[in-house]
PDB file of C-alpha atoms in Angstrom:
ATOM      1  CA  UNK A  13     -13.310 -15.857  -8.747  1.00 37.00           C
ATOM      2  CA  UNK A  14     -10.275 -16.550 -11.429  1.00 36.00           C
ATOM      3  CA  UNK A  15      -7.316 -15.015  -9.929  1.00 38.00           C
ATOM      4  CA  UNK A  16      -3.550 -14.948 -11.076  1.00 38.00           C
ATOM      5  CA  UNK A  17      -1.471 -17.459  -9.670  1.00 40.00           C
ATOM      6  CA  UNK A  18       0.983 -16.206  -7.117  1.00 39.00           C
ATOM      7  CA  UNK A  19       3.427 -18.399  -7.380  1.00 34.00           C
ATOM      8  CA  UNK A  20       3.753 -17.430 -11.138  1.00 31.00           C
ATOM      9  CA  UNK A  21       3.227 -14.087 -10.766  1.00 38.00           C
ATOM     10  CA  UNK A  22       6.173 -13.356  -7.828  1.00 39.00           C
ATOM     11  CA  UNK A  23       8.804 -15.823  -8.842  1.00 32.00           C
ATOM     12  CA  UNK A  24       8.536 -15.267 -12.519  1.00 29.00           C
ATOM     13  CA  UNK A  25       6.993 -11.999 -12.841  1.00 34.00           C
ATOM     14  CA  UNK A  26       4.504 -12.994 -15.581  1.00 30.00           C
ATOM     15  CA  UNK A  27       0.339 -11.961 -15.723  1.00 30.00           C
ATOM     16  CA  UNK A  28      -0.827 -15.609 -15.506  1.00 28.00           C
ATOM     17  CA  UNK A  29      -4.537 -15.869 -14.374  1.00 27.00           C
ATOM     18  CA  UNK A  30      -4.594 -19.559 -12.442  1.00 33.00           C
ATOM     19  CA  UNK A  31      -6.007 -20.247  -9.310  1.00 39.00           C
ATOM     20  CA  UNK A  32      -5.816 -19.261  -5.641  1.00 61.00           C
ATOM     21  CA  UNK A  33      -2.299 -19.823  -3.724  1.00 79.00           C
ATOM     22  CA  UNK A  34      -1.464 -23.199  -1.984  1.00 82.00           C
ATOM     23  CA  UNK A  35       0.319 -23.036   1.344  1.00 85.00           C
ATOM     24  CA  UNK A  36       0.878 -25.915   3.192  1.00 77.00           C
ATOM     25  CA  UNK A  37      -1.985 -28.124   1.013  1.00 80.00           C
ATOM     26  CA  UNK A  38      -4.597 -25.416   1.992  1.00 85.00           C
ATOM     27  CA  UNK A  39      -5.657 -22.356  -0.596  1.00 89.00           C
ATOM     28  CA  UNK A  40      -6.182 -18.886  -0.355  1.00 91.00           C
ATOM     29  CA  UNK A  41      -7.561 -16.908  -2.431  1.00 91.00           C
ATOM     30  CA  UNK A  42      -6.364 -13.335  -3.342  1.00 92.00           C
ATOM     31  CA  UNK A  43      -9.132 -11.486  -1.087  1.00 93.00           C
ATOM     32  CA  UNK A  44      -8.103 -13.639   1.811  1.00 94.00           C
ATOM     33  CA  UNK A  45      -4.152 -13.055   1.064  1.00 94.00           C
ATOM     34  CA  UNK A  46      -4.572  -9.191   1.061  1.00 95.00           C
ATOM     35  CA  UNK A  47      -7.459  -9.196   3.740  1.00 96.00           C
ATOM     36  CA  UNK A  48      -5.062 -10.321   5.957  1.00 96.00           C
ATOM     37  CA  UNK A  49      -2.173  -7.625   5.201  1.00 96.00           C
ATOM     38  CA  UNK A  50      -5.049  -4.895   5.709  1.00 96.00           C
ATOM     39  CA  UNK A  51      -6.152  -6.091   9.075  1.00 96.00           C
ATOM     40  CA  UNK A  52      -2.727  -6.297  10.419  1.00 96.00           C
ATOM     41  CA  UNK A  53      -2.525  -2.215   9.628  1.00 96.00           C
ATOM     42  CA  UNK A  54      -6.196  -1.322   9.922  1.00 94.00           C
ATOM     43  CA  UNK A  55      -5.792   1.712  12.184  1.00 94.00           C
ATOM     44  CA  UNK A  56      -3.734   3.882  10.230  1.00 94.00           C
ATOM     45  CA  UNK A  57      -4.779   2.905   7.227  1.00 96.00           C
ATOM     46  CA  UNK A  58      -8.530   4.297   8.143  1.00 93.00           C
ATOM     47  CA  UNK A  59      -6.446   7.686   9.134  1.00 90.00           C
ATOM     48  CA  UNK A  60      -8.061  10.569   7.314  1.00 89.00           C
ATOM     49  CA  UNK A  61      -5.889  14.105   7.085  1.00 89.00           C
ATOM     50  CA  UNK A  62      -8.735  15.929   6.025  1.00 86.00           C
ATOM     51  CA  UNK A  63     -10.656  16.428   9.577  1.00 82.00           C
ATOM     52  CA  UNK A  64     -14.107  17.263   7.585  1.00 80.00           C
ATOM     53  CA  UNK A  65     -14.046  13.601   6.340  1.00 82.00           C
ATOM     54  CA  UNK A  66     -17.068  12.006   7.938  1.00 79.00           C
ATOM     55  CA  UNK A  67     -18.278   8.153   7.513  1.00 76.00           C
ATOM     56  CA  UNK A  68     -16.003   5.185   8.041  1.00 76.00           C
ATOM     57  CA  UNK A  69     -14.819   3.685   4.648  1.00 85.00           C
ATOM     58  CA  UNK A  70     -12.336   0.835   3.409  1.00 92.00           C
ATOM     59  CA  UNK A  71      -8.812   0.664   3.780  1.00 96.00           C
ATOM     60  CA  UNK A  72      -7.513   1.475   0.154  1.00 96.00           C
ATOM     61  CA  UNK A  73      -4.752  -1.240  -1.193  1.00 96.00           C
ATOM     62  CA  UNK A  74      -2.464  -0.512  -4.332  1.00 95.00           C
ATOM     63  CA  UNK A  75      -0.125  -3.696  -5.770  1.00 93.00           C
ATOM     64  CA  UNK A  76       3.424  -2.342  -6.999  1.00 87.00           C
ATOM     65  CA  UNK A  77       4.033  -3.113 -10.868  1.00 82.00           C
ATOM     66  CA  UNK A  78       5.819  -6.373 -10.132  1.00 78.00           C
ATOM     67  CA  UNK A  79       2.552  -7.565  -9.012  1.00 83.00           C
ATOM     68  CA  UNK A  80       0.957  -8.268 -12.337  1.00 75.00           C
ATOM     69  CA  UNK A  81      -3.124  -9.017 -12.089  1.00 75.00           C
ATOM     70  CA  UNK A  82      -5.440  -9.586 -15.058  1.00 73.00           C
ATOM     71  CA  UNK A  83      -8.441  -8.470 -13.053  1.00 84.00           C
ATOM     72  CA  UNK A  84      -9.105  -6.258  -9.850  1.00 90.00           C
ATOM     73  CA  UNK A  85      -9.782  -7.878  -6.496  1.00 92.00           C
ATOM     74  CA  UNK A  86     -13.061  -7.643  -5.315  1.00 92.00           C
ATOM     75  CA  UNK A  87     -13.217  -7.616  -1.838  1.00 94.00           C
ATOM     76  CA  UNK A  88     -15.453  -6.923   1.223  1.00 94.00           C
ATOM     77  CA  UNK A  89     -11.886  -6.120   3.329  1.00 95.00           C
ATOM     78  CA  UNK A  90     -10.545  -3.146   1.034  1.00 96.00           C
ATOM     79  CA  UNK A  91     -10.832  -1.359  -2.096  1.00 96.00           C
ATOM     80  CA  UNK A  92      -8.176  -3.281  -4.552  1.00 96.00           C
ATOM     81  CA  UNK A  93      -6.966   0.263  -6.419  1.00 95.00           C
ATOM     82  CA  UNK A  94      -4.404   0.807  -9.286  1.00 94.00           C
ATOM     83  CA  UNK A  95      -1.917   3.257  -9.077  1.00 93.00           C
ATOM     84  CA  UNK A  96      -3.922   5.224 -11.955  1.00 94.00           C
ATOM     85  CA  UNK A  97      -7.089   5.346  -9.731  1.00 96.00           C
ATOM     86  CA  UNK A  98      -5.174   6.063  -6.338  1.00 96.00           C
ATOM     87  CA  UNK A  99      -3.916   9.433  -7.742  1.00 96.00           C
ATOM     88  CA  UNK A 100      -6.485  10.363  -9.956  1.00 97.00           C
ATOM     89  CA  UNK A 101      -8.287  10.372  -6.695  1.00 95.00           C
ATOM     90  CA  UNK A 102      -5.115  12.175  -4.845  1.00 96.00           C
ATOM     91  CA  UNK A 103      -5.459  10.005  -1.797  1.00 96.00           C
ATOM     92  CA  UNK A 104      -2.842   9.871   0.628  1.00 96.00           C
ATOM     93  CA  UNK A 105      -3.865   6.894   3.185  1.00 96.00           C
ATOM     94  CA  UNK A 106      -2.933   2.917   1.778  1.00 97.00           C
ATOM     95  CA  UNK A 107      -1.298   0.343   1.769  1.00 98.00           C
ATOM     96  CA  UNK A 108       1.341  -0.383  -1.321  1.00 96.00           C
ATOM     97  CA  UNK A 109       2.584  -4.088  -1.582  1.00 95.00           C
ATOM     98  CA  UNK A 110       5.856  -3.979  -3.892  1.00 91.00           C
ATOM     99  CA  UNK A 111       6.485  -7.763  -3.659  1.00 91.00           C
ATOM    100  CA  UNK A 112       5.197 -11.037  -2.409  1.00 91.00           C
ATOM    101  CA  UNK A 113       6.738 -14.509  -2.802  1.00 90.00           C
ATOM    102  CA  UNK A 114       6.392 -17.952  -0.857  1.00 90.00           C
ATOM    103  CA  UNK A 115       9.532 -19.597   0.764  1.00 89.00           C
ATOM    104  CA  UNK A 116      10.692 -22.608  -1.081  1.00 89.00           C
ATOM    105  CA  UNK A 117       8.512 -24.969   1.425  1.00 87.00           C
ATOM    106  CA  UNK A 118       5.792 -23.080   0.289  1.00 87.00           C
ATOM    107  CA  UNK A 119       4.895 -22.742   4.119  1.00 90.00           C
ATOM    108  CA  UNK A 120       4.449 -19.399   4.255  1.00 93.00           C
ATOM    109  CA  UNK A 121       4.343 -16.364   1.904  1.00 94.00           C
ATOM    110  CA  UNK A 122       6.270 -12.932   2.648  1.00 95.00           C
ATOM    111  CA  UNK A 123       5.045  -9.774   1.897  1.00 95.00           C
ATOM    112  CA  UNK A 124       6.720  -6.255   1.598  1.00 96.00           C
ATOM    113  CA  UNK A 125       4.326  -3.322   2.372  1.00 97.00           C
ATOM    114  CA  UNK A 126       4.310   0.671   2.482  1.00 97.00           C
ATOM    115  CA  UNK A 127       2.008   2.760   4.206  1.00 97.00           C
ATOM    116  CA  UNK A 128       3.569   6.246   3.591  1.00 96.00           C
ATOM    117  CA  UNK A 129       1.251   7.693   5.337  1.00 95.00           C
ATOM    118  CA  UNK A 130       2.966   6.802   8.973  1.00 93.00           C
ATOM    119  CA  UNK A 131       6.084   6.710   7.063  1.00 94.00           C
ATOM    120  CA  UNK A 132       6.221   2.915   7.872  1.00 96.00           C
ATOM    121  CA  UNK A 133       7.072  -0.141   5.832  1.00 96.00           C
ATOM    122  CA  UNK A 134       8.755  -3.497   6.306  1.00 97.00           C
ATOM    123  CA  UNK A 135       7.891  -7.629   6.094  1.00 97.00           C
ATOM    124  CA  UNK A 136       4.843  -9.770   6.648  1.00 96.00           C
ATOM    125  CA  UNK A 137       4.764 -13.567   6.891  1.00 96.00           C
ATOM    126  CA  UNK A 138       1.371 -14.729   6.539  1.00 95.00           C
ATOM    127  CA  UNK A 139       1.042 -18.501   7.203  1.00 94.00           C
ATOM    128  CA  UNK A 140      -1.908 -21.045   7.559  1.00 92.00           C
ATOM    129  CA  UNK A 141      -3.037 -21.596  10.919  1.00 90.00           C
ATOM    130  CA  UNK A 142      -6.557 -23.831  11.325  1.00 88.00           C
ATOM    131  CA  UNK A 143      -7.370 -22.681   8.097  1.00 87.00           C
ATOM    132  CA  UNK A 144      -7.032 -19.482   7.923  1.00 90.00           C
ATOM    133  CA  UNK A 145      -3.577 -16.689   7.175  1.00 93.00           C
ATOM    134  CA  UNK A 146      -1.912 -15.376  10.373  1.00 93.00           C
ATOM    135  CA  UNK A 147       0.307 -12.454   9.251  1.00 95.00           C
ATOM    136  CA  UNK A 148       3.383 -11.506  11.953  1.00 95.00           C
ATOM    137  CA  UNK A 149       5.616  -8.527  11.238  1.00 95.00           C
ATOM    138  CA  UNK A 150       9.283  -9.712  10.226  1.00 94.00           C
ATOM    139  CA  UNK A 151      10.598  -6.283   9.866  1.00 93.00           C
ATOM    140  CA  UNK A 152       9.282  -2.958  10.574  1.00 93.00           C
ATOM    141  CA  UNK A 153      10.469   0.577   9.538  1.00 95.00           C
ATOM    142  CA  UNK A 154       9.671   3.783   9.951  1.00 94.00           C
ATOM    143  CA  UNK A 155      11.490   6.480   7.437  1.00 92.00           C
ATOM    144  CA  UNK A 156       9.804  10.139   6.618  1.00 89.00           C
ATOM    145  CA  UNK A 157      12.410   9.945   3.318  1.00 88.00           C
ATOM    146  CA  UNK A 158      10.858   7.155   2.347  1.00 90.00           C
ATOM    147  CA  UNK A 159       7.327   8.055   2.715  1.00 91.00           C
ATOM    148  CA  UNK A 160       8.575  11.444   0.741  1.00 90.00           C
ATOM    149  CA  UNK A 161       9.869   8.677  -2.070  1.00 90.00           C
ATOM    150  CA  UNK A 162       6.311   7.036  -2.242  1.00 93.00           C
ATOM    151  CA  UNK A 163       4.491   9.839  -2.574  1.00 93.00           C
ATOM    152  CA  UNK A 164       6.722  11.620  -5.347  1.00 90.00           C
ATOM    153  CA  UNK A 165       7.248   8.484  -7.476  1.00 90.00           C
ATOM    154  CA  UNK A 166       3.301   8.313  -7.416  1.00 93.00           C
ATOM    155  CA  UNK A 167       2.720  12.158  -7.888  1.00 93.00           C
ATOM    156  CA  UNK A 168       5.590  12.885 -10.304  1.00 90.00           C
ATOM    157  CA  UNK A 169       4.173  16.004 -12.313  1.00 90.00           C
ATOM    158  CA  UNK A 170       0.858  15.733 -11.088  1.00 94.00           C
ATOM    159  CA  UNK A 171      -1.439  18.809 -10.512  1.00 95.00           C
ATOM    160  CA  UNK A 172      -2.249  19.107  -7.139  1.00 94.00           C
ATOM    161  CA  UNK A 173      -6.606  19.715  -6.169  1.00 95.00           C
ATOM    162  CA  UNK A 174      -7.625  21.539  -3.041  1.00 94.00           C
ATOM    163  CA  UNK A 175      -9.388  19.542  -0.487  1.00 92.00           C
ATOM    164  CA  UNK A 176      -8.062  16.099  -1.514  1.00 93.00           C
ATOM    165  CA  UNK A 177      -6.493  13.698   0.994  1.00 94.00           C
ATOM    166  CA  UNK A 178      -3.207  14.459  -1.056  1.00 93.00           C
ATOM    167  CA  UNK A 179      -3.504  18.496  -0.078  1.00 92.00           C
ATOM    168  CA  UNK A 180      -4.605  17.709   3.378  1.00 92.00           C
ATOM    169  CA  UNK A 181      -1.253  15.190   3.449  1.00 90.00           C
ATOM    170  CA  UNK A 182       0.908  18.221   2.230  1.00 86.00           C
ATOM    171  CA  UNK A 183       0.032  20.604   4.763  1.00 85.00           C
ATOM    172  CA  UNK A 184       0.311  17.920   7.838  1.00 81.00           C
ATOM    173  CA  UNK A 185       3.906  17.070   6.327  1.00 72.00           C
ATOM    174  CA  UNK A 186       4.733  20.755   6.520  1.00 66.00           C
ATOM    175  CA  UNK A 187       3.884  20.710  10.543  1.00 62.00           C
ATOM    176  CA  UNK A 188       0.632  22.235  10.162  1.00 55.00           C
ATOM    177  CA  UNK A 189      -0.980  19.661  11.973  1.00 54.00           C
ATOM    178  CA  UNK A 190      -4.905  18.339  11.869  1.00 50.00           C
ATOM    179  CA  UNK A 191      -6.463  21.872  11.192  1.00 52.00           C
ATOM    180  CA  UNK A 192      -4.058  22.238   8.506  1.00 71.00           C
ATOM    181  CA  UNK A 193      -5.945  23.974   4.985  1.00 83.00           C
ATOM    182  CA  UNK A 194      -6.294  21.729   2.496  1.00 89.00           C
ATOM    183  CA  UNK A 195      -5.079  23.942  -0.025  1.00 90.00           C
ATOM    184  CA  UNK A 196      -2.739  22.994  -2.598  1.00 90.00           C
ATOM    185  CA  UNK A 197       0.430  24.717  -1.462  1.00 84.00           C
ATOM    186  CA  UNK A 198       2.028  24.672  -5.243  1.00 87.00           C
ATOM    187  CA  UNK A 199       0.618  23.406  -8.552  1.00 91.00           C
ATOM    188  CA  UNK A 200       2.396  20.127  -7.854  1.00 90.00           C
ATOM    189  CA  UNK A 201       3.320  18.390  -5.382  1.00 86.00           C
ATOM    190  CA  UNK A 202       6.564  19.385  -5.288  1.00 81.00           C
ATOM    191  CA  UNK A 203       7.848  19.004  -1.902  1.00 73.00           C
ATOM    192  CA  UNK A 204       7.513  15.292  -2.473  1.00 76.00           C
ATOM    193  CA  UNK A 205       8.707  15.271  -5.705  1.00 66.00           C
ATOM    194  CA  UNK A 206      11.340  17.559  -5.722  1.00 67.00           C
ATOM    195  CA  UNK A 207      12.965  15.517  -3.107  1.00 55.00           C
ATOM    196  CA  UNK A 208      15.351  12.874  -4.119  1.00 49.00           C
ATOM    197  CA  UNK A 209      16.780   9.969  -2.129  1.00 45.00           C
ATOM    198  CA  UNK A 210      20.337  10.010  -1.489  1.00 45.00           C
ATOM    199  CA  UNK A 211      22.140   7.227  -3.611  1.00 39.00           C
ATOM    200  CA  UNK A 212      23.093   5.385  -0.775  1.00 36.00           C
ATOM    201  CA  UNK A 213      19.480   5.040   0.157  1.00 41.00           C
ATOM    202  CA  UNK A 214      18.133   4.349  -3.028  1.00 40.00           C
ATOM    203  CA  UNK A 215      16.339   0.923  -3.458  1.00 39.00           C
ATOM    204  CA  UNK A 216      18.559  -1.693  -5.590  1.00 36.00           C
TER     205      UNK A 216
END
């Protein structure tokens, strides 16, 4: 499958469809890069807020607009979802990866993720190990500000649907816990988008 080429993409920001990465003389393609973020976070990222949800499904992955592909990843891992789709469909459990880059060796390739749902982000290193991507956690995180931040830059202005993952998420924020209704509690969602982060905070 024709992929962009990461090293393009990350270092110079440009959509360039090339080949799989290189690390260390061995190549990966995109499925096995991002396979290998979404098994590090499974668990949560097969949490469901609604407690009616039956049936086991894929962990959903969303790329941050630095991340510039030509074509969706098609993967037996995850479900490779643009930001358009994730909230069209209101859902509230994934992964977002903002940025991804390879040290200058090209030995190993670091990559920032978000799972606002647990209200955790931080750094993975994936590197090649008998063929195959090892990911270790650099840096871990855990902020309820900044999940609020993910969620209202994704759901600026957006009307809110009862019984979505996005209503069920609203209510469990609010300390309703698992029972909680999944009915919208405004038109919008604005108790994550009304929120700001303080300046000092705020990402550079």
């Amino acid at each position: 499958m024709t992929t962009p080429q990461f090293l393009v993409a990350m270092l110079l920001s440009a959509a360039s469809t090339a080949g799989a990465l290189e690390l260390q003389q061995q190549k990966f393609s995109d499925d096995e890069v991002f396979s290998a973020v979404v098994e590090t976070f499974k668990k949560p990222l097969m949490h469901r807020f609604n407690p009616a949800a039956t049936g086991e499904r894929k962990p959903l992955l969303v790329l941050g607009p630095a991340l510039k592909f030509g074509a969706k990843i098609k993967s037996r891992s995850f479900v490779h979802l643009t930001q358009q789709e994730l909230v069209a469909q209101q859902e509230a459990v994934f992964v977002v990866v903002n940025k991804a880059f390879p040290d200058p060796e090209r030995s190993a390739l670091y990559v920032e993720y978000d799972i606002p749902s647990n209200a955790s982000f931080g750094m993975l290193k994936l590197s090649p190990r008998n063929g195959v991507l090892v990911a270790e956690i650099v840096d871990s995180f855990r902020s309820s500000s900044g999940a609020r931040a993910t969620y209202g830059q994704l759901y600026q202005d957006v009307a809110c649907r009862d019984n979505t993952e996005m209503a069920y998420r609203w209510n469990f924020y609010e300390g309703h816990g698992e029972g909680a209704s999944g009915r919208c509690r405004d038109v919008t969602f604005t108790e994550f988008t009304d929120w700001r982060m303080p300046a000092a905070q705020a990402a550079p």
